[in-house]
Amino acid sequence: MFEFLWLWALILLPLPYLVYRLMPSTPPPSAIPLPKLPDGLGQKQQRSRWLAVLMSIGWIFLLLAMARPVWYGDPIEINPDHRDMLLAVDLSGSMSMEDMITPQGEAIDRLTAVKSVLHDFIGKRKGDRLGLVLFANHAYLQTPLTFDRHTVQQQLDRTVLGLIGQSTAIGEGLGVATRTFIDGDAPQRVIILLSDGANTAGVIDPIEAAELAARSNVTIYTVGVGAEEMEQRSFFISRTVNPSQDLDERTLTQIAEMTGGQYFRARNPQELENIYQMIDQLEPVNQAQQTWRPRQELFRFPLAAALLLSVVIVVMRKRNG
């Protein structure tokens, strides 16, 4: 939206004309009889008219700059007491297992189910500062803490398996997430860790990482992903297996309890969605908001035009002189 902050400055628009009409005129010089008019007299009079026009336009540009034109961007809502929330997502090789059954009976892999549910969860966390940590053989911060939920969603959607190995570094994922909070000033710090296995890599033990998080006032919610039963077919027979036999529920439960959080179990996309709805209730979005509109000052553009015209006027006057 465009607006003049000091619109009253435009009342000075007729000031040069009023000065010209009200100030006492200078007596004309004595006439000098000439037998012949100087060459180029008509051109000088025409240039004088152009000078008057340019000076008028320059005065208008000066007044426009004085009126302080500004452009207001779209309003941005900011929570004065925001929550910092990091999503730690397992990218180990086992996340490719297609044991998550949709309501339509379709089997999808675990990472696809996680992406779908987390995408909607992120979109609802209006007012929270969100970040994304990915871990497999190692852990790294994919998206630093930001209010831009759309960016977090995009970064999550672009994740692929095998990017950082096949193992599971749960402790390192927690360590990277906790370290991200160190320089923040949010009164609430939350980690939602999602994994389908046990800690098999990394340089930090998950329990030690949880102790560090507890000392840093970080609450951790852990989610175990994977079906408990799956039909495995071969050429001659089919048998029922437990695809989540490597899931370390004991450690995930201990991590959550040490930090005041909870452990949840997701055997299918519906349970995973219900879990994130429960976390929404446990960590409700702060409704206290402030609105801020970015403002861009535009006075420099008419001011630059006025300065450019002043240079042109000086050059023309020297030529006429």
mmCIF file with all atom_site columns, N, CA and C in Angstrom, residues 239-292:
data_model
loop_
_atom_site.group_PDB
_atom_site.id
_atom_site.type_symbol
_atom_site.label_atom_id
_atom_site.label_alt_id
_atom_site.label_comp_id
_atom_site.label_asym_id
_atom_site.label_entity_id
_atom_site.label_seq_id
_atom_site.pdbx_PDB_ins_code
_atom_site.Cartn_x
_atom_site.Cartn_y
_atom_site.Cartn_z
_atom_site.occupancy
_atom_site.B_iso_or_equiv
_atom_site.pdbx_formal_charge
_atom_site.auth_seq_id
_atom_site.auth_comp_id
_atom_site.auth_asym_id
_atom_site.auth_atom_id
_atom_site.pdbx_PDB_model_num
ATOM 1   N N  . ARG A 1 239 ? 4.260  -65.303 5.341  1.00 0.00 ? 239 ARG A N  1
ATOM 2   C CA . ARG A 1 239 ? 4.335  -65.340 6.801  1.00 0.00 ? 239 ARG A CA 1
ATOM 3   C C  . ARG A 1 239 ? 4.195  -63.936 7.347  1.00 0.00 ? 239 ARG A C  1
ATOM 4   N N  . THR A 1 240 ? 3.793  -63.849 8.611  1.00 0.00 ? 240 THR A N  1
ATOM 5   C CA . THR A 1 240 ? 3.618  -62.568 9.279  1.00 0.00 ? 240 THR A CA 1
ATOM 6   C C  . THR A 1 240 ? 4.877  -62.242 10.070 1.00 0.00 ? 240 THR A C  1
ATOM 7   N N  . VAL A 1 241 ? 5.407  -61.072 9.825  1.00 0.00 ? 241 VAL A N  1
ATOM 8   C CA . VAL A 1 241 ? 6.630  -60.641 10.509 1.00 0.00 ? 241 VAL A CA 1
ATOM 9   C C  . VAL A 1 241 ? 6.377  -59.308 11.197 1.00 0.00 ? 241 VAL A C  1
ATOM 10  N N  . ASN A 1 242 ? 7.260  -58.964 12.122 1.00 0.00 ? 242 ASN A N  1
ATOM 11  C CA . ASN A 1 242 ? 7.215  -57.673 12.807 1.00 0.00 ? 242 ASN A CA 1
ATOM 12  C C  . ASN A 1 242 ? 8.276  -56.757 12.195 1.00 0.00 ? 242 ASN A C  1
ATOM 13  N N  . PRO A 1 243 ? 7.875  -55.819 11.339 1.00 0.00 ? 243 PRO A N  1
ATOM 14  C CA . PRO A 1 243 ? 8.870  -54.953 10.691 1.00 0.00 ? 243 PRO A CA 1
ATOM 15  C C  . PRO A 1 243 ? 9.486  -53.930 11.640 1.00 0.00 ? 243 PRO A C  1
ATOM 16  N N  . SER A 1 244 ? 8.944  -53.815 12.855 1.00 0.00 ? 244 SER A N  1
ATOM 17  C CA . SER A 1 244 ? 9.449  -52.816 13.814 1.00 0.00 ? 244 SER A CA 1
ATOM 18  C C  . SER A 1 244 ? 10.214 -53.464 14.953 1.00 0.00 ? 244 SER A C  1
ATOM 19  N N  . GLN A 1 245 ? 10.769 -54.623 14.710 1.00 0.00 ? 245 GLN A N  1
ATOM 20  C CA . GLN A 1 245 ? 11.462 -55.319 15.789 1.00 0.00 ? 245 GLN A CA 1
ATOM 21  C C  . GLN A 1 245 ? 12.724 -54.585 16.247 1.00 0.00 ? 245 GLN A C  1
ATOM 22  N N  . ASP A 1 246 ? 13.271 -53.715 15.410 1.00 0.00 ? 246 ASP A N  1
ATOM 23  C CA . ASP A 1 246 ? 14.470 -52.957 15.802 1.00 0.00 ? 246 ASP A CA 1
ATOM 24  C C  . ASP A 1 246 ? 14.144 -51.651 16.518 1.00 0.00 ? 246 ASP A C  1
ATOM 25  N N  . LEU A 1 247 ? 12.865 -51.324 16.627 1.00 0.00 ? 247 LEU A N  1
ATOM 26  C CA . LEU A 1 247 ? 12.479 -50.067 17.270 1.00 0.00 ? 247 LEU A CA 1
ATOM 27  C C  . LEU A 1 247 ? 12.777 -50.129 18.770 1.00 0.00 ? 247 LEU A C  1
ATOM 28  N N  . ASP A 1 248 ? 13.568 -49.194 19.245 1.00 0.00 ? 248 ASP A N  1
ATOM 29  C CA . ASP A 1 248 ? 13.969 -49.145 20.655 1.00 0.00 ? 248 ASP A CA 1
ATOM 30  C C  . ASP A 1 248 ? 12.983 -48.266 21.425 1.00 0.00 ? 248 ASP A C  1
ATOM 31  N N  . GLU A 1 249 ? 11.823 -48.834 21.740 1.00 0.00 ? 249 GLU A N  1
ATOM 32  C CA . GLU A 1 249 ? 10.793 -48.058 22.433 1.00 0.00 ? 249 GLU A CA 1
ATOM 33  C C  . GLU A 1 249 ? 11.216 -47.691 23.855 1.00 0.00 ? 249 GLU A C  1
ATOM 34  N N  . ARG A 1 250 ? 12.000 -48.538 24.474 1.00 0.00 ? 250 ARG A N  1
ATOM 35  C CA . ARG A 1 250 ? 12.439 -48.264 25.849 1.00 0.00 ? 250 ARG A CA 1
ATOM 36  C C  . ARG A 1 250 ? 13.255 -46.973 25.908 1.00 0.00 ? 250 ARG A C  1
ATOM 37  N N  . THR A 1 251 ? 14.227 -46.836 25.008 1.00 0.00 ? 251 THR A N  1
ATOM 38  C CA . THR A 1 251 ? 15.060 -45.631 25.010 1.00 0.00 ? 251 THR A CA 1
ATOM 39  C C  . THR A 1 251 ? 14.254 -44.401 24.639 1.00 0.00 ? 251 THR A C  1
ATOM 40  N N  . LEU A 1 252 ? 13.375 -44.519 23.648 1.00 0.00 ? 252 LEU A N  1
ATOM 41  C CA . LEU A 1 252 ? 12.556 -43.376 23.239 1.00 0.00 ? 252 LEU A CA 1
ATOM 42  C C  . LEU A 1 252 ? 11.639 -42.933 24.374 1.00 0.00 ? 252 LEU A C  1
ATOM 43  N N  . THR A 1 253 ? 11.108 -43.890 25.121 1.00 0.00 ? 253 THR A N  1
ATOM 44  C CA . THR A 1 253 ? 10.258 -43.552 26.263 1.00 0.00 ? 253 THR A CA 1
ATOM 45  C C  . THR A 1 253 ? 11.068 -42.860 27.352 1.00 0.00 ? 253 THR A C  1
ATOM 46  N N  . GLN A 1 254 ? 12.263 -43.353 27.622 1.00 0.00 ? 254 GLN A N  1
ATOM 47  C CA . GLN A 1 254 ? 13.111 -42.758 28.658 1.00 0.00 ? 254 GLN A CA 1
ATOM 48  C C  . GLN A 1 254 ? 13.517 -41.336 28.288 1.00 0.00 ? 254 GLN A C  1
ATOM 49  N N  . ILE A 1 255 ? 13.833 -41.120 27.017 1.00 0.00 ? 255 ILE A N  1
ATOM 50  C CA . ILE A 1 255 ? 14.208 -39.771 26.555 1.00 0.00 ? 255 ILE A CA 1
ATOM 51  C C  . ILE A 1 255 ? 13.075 -38.793 26.821 1.00 0.00 ? 255 ILE A C  1
ATOM 52  N N  . ALA A 1 256 ? 11.852 -39.199 26.464 1.00 0.00 ? 256 ALA A N  1
ATOM 53  C CA . ALA A 1 256 ? 10.702 -38.309 26.644 1.00 0.00 ? 256 ALA A CA 1
ATOM 54  C C  . ALA A 1 256 ? 10.441 -38.036 28.121 1.00 0.00 ? 256 ALA A C  1
ATOM 55  N N  . GLU A 1 257 ? 10.474 -39.057 28.953 1.00 0.00 ? 257 GLU A N  1
ATOM 56  C CA . GLU A 1 257 ? 10.172 -38.887 30.375 1.00 0.00 ? 257 GLU A CA 1
ATOM 57  C C  . GLU A 1 257 ? 11.225 -38.034 31.073 1.00 0.00 ? 257 GLU A C  1
ATOM 58  N N  . MET A 1 258 ? 12.485 -38.123 30.663 1.00 0.00 ? 258 MET A N  1
ATOM 59  C CA . MET A 1 258 ? 13.548 -37.337 31.290 1.00 0.00 ? 258 MET A CA 1
ATOM 60  C C  . MET A 1 258 ? 13.359 -35.839 31.068 1.00 0.00 ? 258 MET A C  1
ATOM 61  N N  . THR A 1 259 ? 12.675 -35.459 29.998 1.00 0.00 ? 259 THR A N  1
ATOM 62  C CA . THR A 1 259 ? 12.537 -34.037 29.649 1.00 0.00 ? 259 THR A CA 1
ATOM 63  C C  . THR A 1 259 ? 11.113 -33.526 29.841 1.00 0.00 ? 259 THR A C  1
ATOM 64  N N  . GLY A 1 260 ? 10.246 -34.329 30.436 1.00 0.00 ? 260 GLY A N  1
ATOM 65  C CA . GLY A 1 260 ? 8.870  -33.886 30.663 1.00 0.00 ? 260 GLY A CA 1
ATOM 66  C C  . GLY A 1 260 ? 7.964  -34.059 29.468 1.00 0.00 ? 260 GLY A C  1
ATOM 67  N N  . GLY A 1 261 ? 8.397  -34.829 28.470 1.00 0.00 ? 261 GLY A N  1
ATOM 68  C CA . GLY A 1 261 ? 7.580  -35.064 27.290 1.00 0.00 ? 261 GLY A CA 1
ATOM 69  C C  . GLY A 1 261 ? 6.860  -36.395 27.344 1.00 0.00 ? 261 GLY A C  1
ATOM 70  N N  . GLN A 1 262 ? 6.471  -36.915 26.190 1.00 0.00 ? 262 GLN A N  1
ATOM 71  C CA . GLN A 1 262 ? 5.777  -38.193 26.107 1.00 0.00 ? 262 GLN A CA 1
ATOM 72  C C  . GLN A 1 262 ? 6.282  -38.979 24.906 1.00 0.00 ? 262 GLN A C  1
ATOM 73  N N  . TYR A 1 263 ? 6.106  -40.300 24.996 1.00 0.00 ? 263 TYR A N  1
ATOM 74  C CA . TYR A 1 263 ? 6.421  -41.184 23.871 1.00 0.00 ? 263 TYR A CA 1
ATOM 75  C C  . TYR A 1 263 ? 5.122  -41.643 23.224 1.00 0.00 ? 263 TYR A C  1
ATOM 76  N N  . PHE A 1 264 ? 5.105  -41.642 21.885 1.00 0.00 ? 264 PHE A N  1
ATOM 77  C CA . PHE A 1 264 ? 3.925  -42.062 21.139 1.00 0.00 ? 264 PHE A CA 1
ATOM 78  C C  . PHE A 1 264 ? 4.322  -43.152 20.137 1.00 0.00 ? 264 PHE A C  1
ATOM 79  N N  . ARG A 1 265 ? 3.357  -43.999 19.817 1.00 0.00 ? 265 ARG A N  1
ATOM 80  C CA . ARG A 1 265 ? 3.584  -45.090 18.864 1.00 0.00 ? 265 ARG A CA 1
ATOM 81  C C  . ARG A 1 265 ? 2.667  -44.914 17.660 1.00 0.00 ? 265 ARG A C  1
ATOM 82  N N  . ALA A 1 266 ? 3.251  -44.895 16.450 1.00 0.00 ? 266 ALA A N  1
ATOM 83  C CA . ALA A 1 266 ? 2.495  -44.712 15.211 1.00 0.00 ? 266 ALA A CA 1
ATOM 84  C C  . ALA A 1 266 ? 2.683  -45.935 14.325 1.00 0.00 ? 266 ALA A C  1
ATOM 85  N N  . ARG A 1 267 ? 1.615  -46.732 14.186 1.00 0.00 ? 267 ARG A N  1
ATOM 86  C CA . ARG A 1 267 ? 1.681  -47.955 13.375 1.00 0.00 ? 267 ARG A CA 1
ATOM 87  C C  . ARG A 1 267 ? 1.146  -47.754 11.970 1.00 0.00 ? 267 ARG A C  1
ATOM 88  N N  . ASN A 1 268 ? 0.482  -46.634 11.733 1.00 0.00 ? 268 ASN A N  1
ATOM 89  C CA . ASN A 1 268 ? -0.070 -46.328 10.416 1.00 0.00 ? 268 ASN A CA 1
ATOM 90  C C  . ASN A 1 268 ? -0.239 -44.817 10.300 1.00 0.00 ? 268 ASN A C  1
ATOM 91  N N  . PRO A 1 269 ? -0.543 -44.308 9.112  1.00 0.00 ? 269 PRO A N  1
ATOM 92  C CA . PRO A 1 269 ? -0.668 -42.852 8.944  1.00 0.00 ? 269 PRO A CA 1
ATOM 93  C C  . PRO A 1 269 ? -1.750 -42.229 9.816  1.00 0.00 ? 269 PRO A C  1
ATOM 94  N N  . GLN A 1 270 ? -2.835 -42.966 10.104 1.00 0.00 ? 270 GLN A N  1
ATOM 95  C CA . GLN A 1 270 ? -3.904 -42.411 10.932 1.00 0.00 ? 270 GLN A CA 1
ATOM 96  C C  . GLN A 1 270 ? -3.427 -42.186 12.368 1.00 0.00 ? 270 GLN A C  1
ATOM 97  N N  . GLU A 1 271 ? -2.724 -43.179 12.910 1.00 0.00 ? 271 GLU A N  1
ATOM 98  C CA . GLU A 1 271 ? -2.187 -43.011 14.264 1.00 0.00 ? 271 GLU A CA 1
ATOM 99  C C  . GLU A 1 271 ? -1.161 -41.891 14.307 1.00 0.00 ? 271 GLU A C  1
ATOM 100 N N  . LEU A 1 272 ? -0.356 -41.773 13.258 1.00 0.00 ? 272 LEU A N  1
ATOM 101 C CA . LEU A 1 272 ? 0.641  -40.702 13.209 1.00 0.00 ? 272 LEU A CA 1
ATOM 102 C C  . LEU A 1 272 ? -0.041 -39.337 13.205 1.00 0.00 ? 272 LEU A C  1
ATOM 103 N N  . GLU A 1 273 ? -1.110 -39.210 12.455 1.00 0.00 ? 273 GLU A N  1
ATOM 104 C CA . GLU A 1 273 ? -1.845 -37.945 12.428 1.00 0.00 ? 273 GLU A CA 1
ATOM 105 C C  . GLU A 1 273 ? -2.472 -37.648 13.782 1.00 0.00 ? 273 GLU A C  1
ATOM 106 N N  . ASN A 1 274 ? -3.021 -38.666 14.440 1.00 0.00 ? 274 ASN A N  1
ATOM 107 C CA . ASN A 1 274 ? -3.616 -38.469 15.771 1.00 0.00 ? 274 ASN A CA 1
ATOM 108 C C  . ASN A 1 274 ? -2.564 -38.025 16.783 1.00 0.00 ? 274 ASN A C  1
ATOM 109 N N  . ILE A 1 275 ? -1.349 -38.568 16.646 1.00 0.00 ? 275 ILE A N  1
ATOM 110 C CA . ILE A 1 275 ? -0.271 -38.198 17.571 1.00 0.00 ? 275 ILE A CA 1
ATOM 111 C C  . ILE A 1 275 ? 0.040  -36.712 17.454 1.00 0.00 ? 275 ILE A C  1
ATOM 112 N N  . TYR A 1 276 ? 0.134  -36.213 16.239 1.00 0.00 ? 276 TYR A N  1
ATOM 113 C CA . TYR A 1 276 ? 0.463  -34.798 16.070 1.00 0.00 ? 276 TYR A CA 1
ATOM 114 C C  . TYR A 1 276 ? -0.688 -33.906 16.512 1.00 0.00 ? 276 TYR A C  1
ATOM 115 N N  . GLN A 1 277 ? -1.911 -34.401 16.430 1.00 0.00 ? 277 GLN A N  1
ATOM 116 C CA . GLN A 1 277 ? -3.034 -33.652 16.992 1.00 0.00 ? 277 GLN A CA 1
ATOM 117 C C  . GLN A 1 277 ? -2.932 -33.589 18.509 1.00 0.00 ? 277 GLN A C  1
ATOM 118 N N  . MET A 1 278 ? -2.484 -34.682 19.129 1.00 0.00 ? 278 MET A N  1
ATOM 119 C CA . MET A 1 278 ? -2.285 -34.689 20.584 1.00 0.00 ? 278 MET A CA 1
ATOM 120 C C  . MET A 1 278 ? -1.164 -33.743 20.988 1.00 0.00 ? 278 MET A C  1
ATOM 121 N N  . ILE A 1 279 ? -0.091 -33.716 20.204 1.00 0.00 ? 279 ILE A N  1
ATOM 122 C CA . ILE A 1 279 ? 1.008  -32.784 20.500 1.00 0.00 ? 279 ILE A CA 1
ATOM 123 C C  . ILE A 1 279 ? 0.529  -31.352 20.348 1.00 0.00 ? 279 ILE A C  1
ATOM 124 N N  . ASP A 1 280 ? -0.358 -31.106 19.377 1.00 0.00 ? 280 ASP A N  1
ATOM 125 C CA . ASP A 1 280 ? -0.956 -29.771 19.228 1.00 0.00 ? 280 ASP A CA 1
ATOM 126 C C  . ASP A 1 280 ? -1.684 -29.357 20.498 1.00 0.00 ? 280 ASP A C  1
ATOM 127 N N  . GLN A 1 281 ? -2.361 -30.300 21.122 1.00 0.00 ? 281 GLN A N  1
ATOM 128 C CA . GLN A 1 281 ? -3.087 -29.996 22.355 1.00 0.00 ? 281 GLN A CA 1
ATOM 129 C C  . GLN A 1 281 ? -2.138 -29.825 23.535 1.00 0.00 ? 281 GLN A C  1
ATOM 130 N N  . LEU A 1 282 ? -1.060 -30.619 23.568 1.00 0.00 ? 282 LEU A N  1
ATOM 131 C CA . LEU A 1 282 ? -0.096 -30.506 24.654 1.00 0.00 ? 282 LEU A CA 1
ATOM 132 C C  . LEU A 1 282 ? 0.733  -29.234 24.546 1.00 0.00 ? 282 LEU A C  1
ATOM 133 N N  . GLU A 1 283 ? 0.997  -28.803 23.320 1.00 0.00 ? 283 GLU A N  1
ATOM 134 C CA . GLU A 1 283 ? 1.780  -27.586 23.072 1.00 0.00 ? 283 GLU A CA 1
ATOM 135 C C  . GLU A 1 283 ? 0.948  -26.644 22.210 1.00 0.00 ? 283 GLU A C  1
ATOM 136 N N  . PRO A 1 284 ? -0.111 -26.039 22.781 1.00 0.00 ? 284 PRO A N  1
ATOM 137 C CA . PRO A 1 284 ? -1.002 -25.191 21.974 1.00 0.00 ? 284 PRO A CA 1
ATOM 138 C C  . PRO A 1 284 ? -0.283 -23.960 21.457 1.00 0.00 ? 284 PRO A C  1
ATOM 139 N N  . VAL A 1 285 ? -0.723 -23.516 20.287 1.00 0.00 ? 285 VAL A N  1
ATOM 140 C CA . VAL A 1 285 ? -0.143 -22.330 19.672 1.00 0.00 ? 285 VAL A CA 1
ATOM 141 C C  . VAL A 1 285 ? -0.514 -21.099 20.482 1.00 0.00 ? 285 VAL A C  1
ATOM 142 N N  . ASN A 1 286 ? 0.448  -20.236 20.722 1.00 0.00 ? 286 ASN A N  1
ATOM 143 C CA . ASN A 1 286 ? 0.210  -18.991 21.452 1.00 0.00 ? 286 ASN A CA 1
ATOM 144 C C  . ASN A 1 286 ? -0.666 -18.069 20.611 1.00 0.00 ? 286 ASN A C  1
ATOM 145 N N  . GLN A 1 287 ? -1.807 -17.639 21.165 1.00 0.00 ? 287 GLN A N  1
ATOM 146 C CA . GLN A 1 287 ? -2.746 -16.814 20.416 1.00 0.00 ? 287 GLN A CA 1
ATOM 147 C C  . GLN A 1 287 ? -2.432 -15.317 20.512 1.00 0.00 ? 287 GLN A C  1
ATOM 148 N N  . ALA A 1 288 ? -1.574 -14.922 21.442 1.00 0.00 ? 288 ALA A N  1
ATOM 149 C CA . ALA A 1 288 ? -1.210 -13.501 21.556 1.00 0.00 ? 288 ALA A CA 1
ATOM 150 C C  . ALA A 1 288 ? -0.304 -13.127 20.390 1.00 0.00 ? 288 ALA A C  1
ATOM 151 N N  . GLN A 1 289 ? -0.751 -12.162 19.588 1.00 0.00 ? 289 GLN A N  1
ATOM 152 C CA . GLN A 1 289 ? -0.020 -11.817 18.378 1.00 0.00 ? 289 GLN A CA 1
ATOM 153 C C  . GLN A 1 289 ? 0.107  -10.306 18.238 1.00 0.00 ? 289 GLN A C  1
ATOM 154 N N  . GLN A 1 290 ? 1.157  -9.902  17.562 1.00 0.00 ? 290 GLN A N  1
ATOM 155 C CA . GLN A 1 290 ? 1.360  -8.509  17.179 1.00 0.00 ? 290 GLN A CA 1
ATOM 156 C C  . GLN A 1 290 ? 1.519  -8.464  15.658 1.00 0.00 ? 290 GLN A C  1
ATOM 157 N N  . THR A 1 291 ? 0.984  -7.420  15.069 1.00 0.00 ? 291 THR A N  1
ATOM 158 C CA . THR A 1 291 ? 1.051  -7.271  13.614 1.00 0.00 ? 291 THR A CA 1
ATOM 159 C C  . THR A 1 291 ? 2.063  -6.203  13.253 1.00 0.00 ? 291 THR A C  1
ATOM 160 N N  . TRP A 1 292 ? 2.917  -6.531  12.311 1.00 0.00 ? 292 TRP A N  1
ATOM 161 C CA . TRP A 1 292 ? 3.952  -5.600  11.839 1.00 0.00 ? 292 TRP A CA 1
ATOM 162 C C  . TRP A 1 292 ? 3.918  -5.568  10.315 1.00 0.00 ? 292 TRP A C  1
#
